[in-house]
PDB file of C-alpha atoms in Angstrom:
ATOM      1  CA  GLU W 793      73.906  84.782  -8.394  1.00 38.00           C
ATOM      2  CA  ASP W 794      75.495  86.074 -11.870  1.00 40.00           C
ATOM      3  CA  VAL W 795      78.096  88.875 -11.736  1.00 44.00           C
ATOM      4  CA  ILE W 796      79.184  90.722 -14.779  1.00 48.00           C
ATOM      5  CA  ARG W 797      82.947  91.752 -14.536  1.00 52.00           C
ATOM      6  CA  THR W 798      84.714  94.002 -17.068  1.00 52.00           C
ATOM      7  CA  TYR W 799      88.213  93.827 -18.225  1.00 54.00           C
ATOM      8  CA  PRO W 800      90.514  96.215 -19.912  1.00 58.00           C
ATOM      9  CA  ASP W 801      91.580  94.064 -22.885  1.00 56.00           C
ATOM     10  CA  ALA W 802      90.244  91.315 -24.733  1.00 57.00           C
ATOM     11  CA  LYS W 803      93.263  89.065 -23.396  1.00 60.00           C
ATOM     12  CA  GLU W 804      92.154  89.598 -19.866  1.00 63.00           C
ATOM     13  CA  ALA W 805      88.646  89.032 -20.842  1.00 57.00           C
ATOM     14  CA  GLU W 806      89.858  85.720 -22.398  1.00 57.00           C
ATOM     15  CA  ALA W 807      91.951  84.660 -19.844  1.00 60.00           C
ATOM     16  CA  ALA W 808      89.353  85.340 -17.356  1.00 56.00           C
ATOM     17  CA  ALA W 809      86.576  83.390 -19.213  1.00 56.00           C
ATOM     18  CA  LYS W 810      88.743  80.579 -19.541  1.00 53.00           C
ATOM     19  CA  ALA W 811      89.457  80.463 -15.710  1.00 56.00           C
ATOM     20  CA  ALA W 812      85.740  80.987 -15.013  1.00 51.00           C
ATOM     21  CA  THR W 813      83.926  78.798 -12.712  1.00 46.00           C
ATOM     22  CA  CYS W 814      80.119  77.885 -13.449  1.00 43.00           C
ATOM     23  CA  ALA W 815      77.105  76.577 -11.540  1.00 41.00           C
ATOM     24  CA  THR W 816      77.592  72.798 -10.261  1.00 38.00           C
ATOM     25  CA  GLY W 817      74.756  70.808 -11.062  1.00 38.00           C
ATOM     26  CA  ALA W 818      73.014  69.662  -8.122  1.00 37.00           C
ATOM     27  CA  GLY W 819      74.090  65.872  -7.274  1.00 35.00           C
ATOM     28  CA  THR W 820      75.791  65.566 -10.542  1.00 44.00           C
ATOM     29  CA  GLY W 821      79.049  66.521  -9.395  1.00 43.00           C
ATOM     30  CA  GLY W 822      80.313  68.346 -12.519  1.00 75.00           C
ATOM     31  CA  GLU W 823      79.352  71.473 -14.302  1.00 87.00           C
ATOM     32  CA  THR W 824      75.677  72.174 -15.774  1.00 95.00           C
ATOM     33  CA  ASP W 825      75.932  72.814 -19.164  1.00 96.00           C
ATOM     34  CA  TYR W 826      73.961  75.938 -20.261  1.00 97.00           C
ATOM     35  CA  THR W 827      74.573  75.878 -23.868  1.00 96.00           C
ATOM     36  CA  PRO W 828      71.311  75.827 -25.918  1.00 96.00           C
ATOM     37  CA  THR W 829      70.205  72.375 -27.611  1.00 95.00           C
ATOM     38  CA  THR W 830      68.253  73.919 -30.499  1.00 96.00           C
ATOM     39  CA  LYS W 831      68.700  77.469 -32.381  1.00 97.00           C
ATOM     40  CA  SER W 832      67.865  79.971 -30.451  1.00 97.00           C
ATOM     41  CA  VAL W 833      67.328  83.919 -30.835  1.00 97.00           C
ATOM     42  CA  TRP W 834      68.925  86.233 -27.849  1.00 97.00           C
ATOM     43  CA  ASN W 835      69.184  89.634 -27.266  1.00 96.00           C
ATOM     44  CA  PHE W 836      72.376  91.509 -26.887  1.00 91.00           C
ATOM     45  CA  VAL W 837      73.137  94.562 -25.161  1.00 91.00           C
ATOM     46  CA  GLN W 838      76.181  95.866 -25.063  1.00 83.00           C
ATOM     47  CA  GLY W 839      77.911  98.040 -22.846  1.00 81.00           C
ATOM     48  CA  GLU W 840      80.152 101.246 -23.573  1.00 79.00           C
ATOM     49  CA  ASP W 841      83.235 101.227 -25.728  1.00 79.00           C
ATOM     50  CA  ASN W 842      86.631 100.640 -23.935  1.00 86.00           C
ATOM     51  CA  LEU W 843      89.139 101.864 -26.236  1.00 87.00           C
ATOM     52  CA  SER W 844      92.728 100.781 -25.475  1.00 89.00           C
ATOM     53  CA  GLY W 845      96.093 101.738 -27.781  1.00 89.00           C
ATOM     54  CA  ALA W 846      96.662 104.774 -29.379  1.00 89.00           C
ATOM     55  CA  CYS W 847      93.730 105.299 -31.493  1.00 88.00           C
ATOM     56  CA  SER W 848      93.153 107.860 -34.183  1.00 88.00           C
ATOM     57  CA  THR W 849      89.515 107.308 -34.460  1.00 79.00           C
ATOM     58  CA  GLY W 850      86.649 107.903 -32.181  1.00 76.00           C
ATOM     59  CA  PRO W 851      84.531 105.093 -30.678  1.00 77.00           C
ATOM     60  CA  ILE W 852      83.044 102.127 -33.104  1.00 76.00           C
ATOM     61  CA  LEU W 853      79.290 100.716 -32.549  1.00 73.00           C
ATOM     62  CA  PRO W 854      79.543  96.984 -33.087  1.00 71.00           C
ATOM     63  CA  PRO W 855      76.804  94.763 -33.923  1.00 69.00           C
ATOM     64  CA  TYR W 856      73.466  94.488 -30.656  1.00 79.00           C
ATOM     65  CA  GLY W 857      70.373  93.599 -30.549  1.00 89.00           C
ATOM     66  CA  LEU W 858      69.000  90.085 -31.531  1.00 94.00           C
ATOM     67  CA  ALA W 859      71.355  87.456 -32.439  1.00 95.00           C
ATOM     68  CA  GLN W 860      70.757  83.920 -33.569  1.00 97.00           C
ATOM     69  CA  ILE W 861      73.075  80.848 -31.998  1.00 97.00           C
ATOM     70  CA  THR W 862      73.133  77.275 -33.651  1.00 97.00           C
ATOM     71  CA  PRO W 863      74.688  74.920 -31.246  1.00 96.00           C
ATOM     72  CA  GLY W 864      76.652  72.228 -33.476  1.00 94.00           C
ATOM     73  CA  GLY W 865      78.928  69.778 -31.557  1.00 89.00           C
ATOM     74  CA  ASP W 866      82.006  71.447 -29.820  1.00 94.00           C
ATOM     75  CA  SER W 867      80.949  74.492 -31.935  1.00 96.00           C
ATOM     76  CA  LEU W 868      77.892  77.695 -32.163  1.00 96.00           C
ATOM     77  CA  THR W 869      77.432  79.760 -34.869  1.00 97.00           C
ATOM     78  CA  TRP W 870      76.508  83.159 -33.822  1.00 94.00           C
ATOM     79  CA  LYS W 871      74.368  85.288 -36.308  1.00 95.00           C
ATOM     80  CA  SER W 872      73.951  89.057 -35.878  1.00 91.00           C
ATOM     81  CA  GLN W 873      72.982  91.340 -38.445  1.00 88.00           C
ATOM     82  CA  GLU W 874      76.578  91.322 -40.032  1.00 89.00           C
ATOM     83  CA  PRO W 875      76.543  89.964 -43.385  1.00 89.00           C
ATOM     84  CA  ALA W 876      77.964  86.467 -42.739  1.00 93.00           C
ATOM     85  CA  PRO W 877      77.903  84.390 -39.290  1.00 95.00           C
ATOM     86  CA  TYR W 878      80.773  83.630 -36.907  1.00 96.00           C
ATOM     87  CA  VAL W 879      81.624  80.047 -35.616  1.00 97.00           C
ATOM     88  CA  PHE W 880      82.744  80.138 -31.882  1.00 97.00           C
ATOM     89  CA  GLY W 881      84.892  77.012 -31.017  1.00 97.00           C
ATOM     90  CA  LYS W 882      84.181  75.336 -27.382  1.00 97.00           C
ATOM     91  CA  VAL W 883      86.619  76.437 -24.872  1.00 97.00           C
ATOM     92  CA  LYS W 884      85.505  74.295 -22.502  1.00 96.00           C
ATOM     93  CA  THR W 885      81.469  73.720 -20.683  1.00 95.00           C
ATOM     94  CA  ASN W 886      79.533  76.808 -20.992  1.00 96.00           C
ATOM     95  CA  VAL W 887      82.365  78.850 -22.818  1.00 97.00           C
ATOM     96  CA  TYR W 888      83.076  79.443 -26.699  1.00 98.00           C
ATOM     97  CA  ALA W 889      85.505  82.019 -28.283  1.00 97.00           C
ATOM     98  CA  TYR W 890      86.632  83.007 -32.087  1.00 97.00           C
ATOM     99  CA  SER W 891      89.393  84.822 -32.979  1.00 97.00           C
ATOM    100  CA  GLY W 892      90.004  85.703 -36.910  1.00 96.00           C
ATOM    101  CA  PRO W 893      88.681  88.393 -39.756  1.00 96.00           C
ATOM    102  CA  THR W 894      85.306  90.367 -39.207  1.00 93.00           C
ATOM    103  CA  ALA W 895      82.217  89.410 -41.374  1.00 92.00           C
ATOM    104  CA  LEU W 896      82.883  92.851 -43.199  1.00 91.00           C
ATOM    105  CA  GLY W 897      86.873  92.072 -43.894  1.00 92.00           C
ATOM    106  CA  ASN W 898      87.407  95.618 -42.220  1.00 92.00           C
ATOM    107  CA  GLY W 899      89.654  94.068 -39.025  1.00 94.00           C
ATOM    108  CA  THR W 900      89.988  91.080 -36.546  1.00 95.00           C
ATOM    109  CA  VAL W 901      88.083  90.337 -33.827  1.00 94.00           C
ATOM    110  CA  THR W 902      88.034  88.258 -30.654  1.00 96.00           C
ATOM    111  CA  MET W 903      85.100  87.240 -29.031  1.00 95.00           C
ATOM    112  CA  SER W 904      84.571  84.950 -26.025  1.00 97.00           C
ATOM    113  CA  LEU W 905      80.991  84.102 -25.281  1.00 96.00           C
ATOM    114  CA  THR W 906      80.191  82.211 -21.919  1.00 97.00           C
ATOM    115  CA  PHE W 907      76.269  80.869 -20.990  1.00 97.00           C
ATOM    116  CA  THR W 908      75.729  81.995 -17.186  1.00 97.00           C
ATOM    117  CA  SER W 909      72.445  80.277 -17.236  1.00 97.00           C
ATOM    118  CA  ALA W 910      69.988  78.552 -19.991  1.00 97.00           C
ATOM    119  CA  THR W 911      68.482  81.794 -20.189  1.00 97.00           C
ATOM    120  CA  THR W 912      71.626  84.627 -19.949  1.00 97.00           C
ATOM    121  CA  LEU W 913      74.926  85.133 -21.361  1.00 96.00           C
ATOM    122  CA  GLN W 914      78.024  87.219 -21.619  1.00 96.00           C
ATOM    123  CA  MET W 915      80.595  88.016 -24.575  1.00 94.00           C
ATOM    124  CA  SER W 916      83.537  90.084 -24.599  1.00 94.00           C
ATOM    125  CA  ARG W 917      84.174  91.295 -27.951  1.00 93.00           C
ATOM    126  CA  ALA W 918      87.748  93.320 -29.005  1.00 93.00           C
ATOM    127  CA  PHE W 919      88.086  94.692 -32.107  1.00 92.00           C
ATOM    128  CA  VAL W 920      91.588  95.689 -34.268  1.00 94.00           C
ATOM    129  CA  PRO W 921      90.059  97.716 -37.295  1.00 93.00           C
ATOM    130  CA  ASN W 922      92.321  97.560 -40.570  1.00 94.00           C
ATOM    131  CA  SER W 923      92.057 101.445 -40.592  1.00 92.00           C
ATOM    132  CA  ASP W 924      93.597 102.003 -36.918  1.00 93.00           C
ATOM    133  CA  PRO W 925      95.580  98.891 -36.169  1.00 93.00           C
ATOM    134  CA  ALA W 926      96.898 100.468 -33.169  1.00 94.00           C
ATOM    135  CA  CYS W 927      93.491 100.803 -31.512  1.00 91.00           C
ATOM    136  CA  THR W 928      91.383  98.248 -30.064  1.00 92.00           C
ATOM    137  CA  PRO W 929      87.670  99.119 -29.210  1.00 90.00           C
ATOM    138  CA  ALA W 930      86.320  96.442 -26.496  1.00 91.00           C
ATOM    139  CA  HIS W 931      82.812  95.911 -25.608  1.00 90.00           C
ATOM    140  CA  PHE W 932      80.975  93.564 -23.102  1.00 91.00           C
ATOM    141  CA  TYR W 933      77.747  92.228 -23.591  1.00 90.00           C
ATOM    142  CA  SER W 934      74.844  90.428 -21.852  1.00 94.00           C
ATOM    143  CA  GLY W 935      72.491  88.624 -23.194  1.00 95.00           C
ATOM    144  CA  THR W 936      69.090  87.342 -22.825  1.00 97.00           C
ATOM    145  CA  PHE W 937      67.216  84.151 -24.448  1.00 97.00           C
ATOM    146  CA  GLN W 938      64.309  84.960 -26.500  1.00 97.00           C
ATOM    147  CA  TRP W 939      62.700  82.390 -28.026  1.00 96.00           C
ATOM    148  CA  SER W 940      63.755  78.999 -29.991  1.00 95.00           C
ATOM    149  CA  ALA W 941      64.009  79.386 -33.948  1.00 88.00           C
ATOM    150  CA  PRO W 942      62.751  76.786 -36.300  1.00 84.00           C
TER     151      PRO W 942
END
């Protein structure tokens, strides 16, 4: 059974993602790797905006909707409607993370993505805007596989 949890900040979400245990493959003695093996399209649904810190601005609407995920060895590329894709590094089986500048250049972002089955995933996203550096809007997503991409 998949369980979705929310965390008060990105550091706790990232720590939980790194400590997560995944389903064990029948008879294999190891974890089942749900990472896609080919380019695919996923639909991301976001939860509410969780603001932390001293925020002088209101909620920020992050990217959501369809995103293309392309596996590449120990990384995957996540392309949403932002102008450039993000390259996530593999943390462990089923768990990938990115931390660095946003594709829009308007701040820094920390994202942790966990495949929970062959057709579902969870992702946390914490954003620190350049215009409001004491504020961290965090969002938690659920995602579902839509189709394989050419």
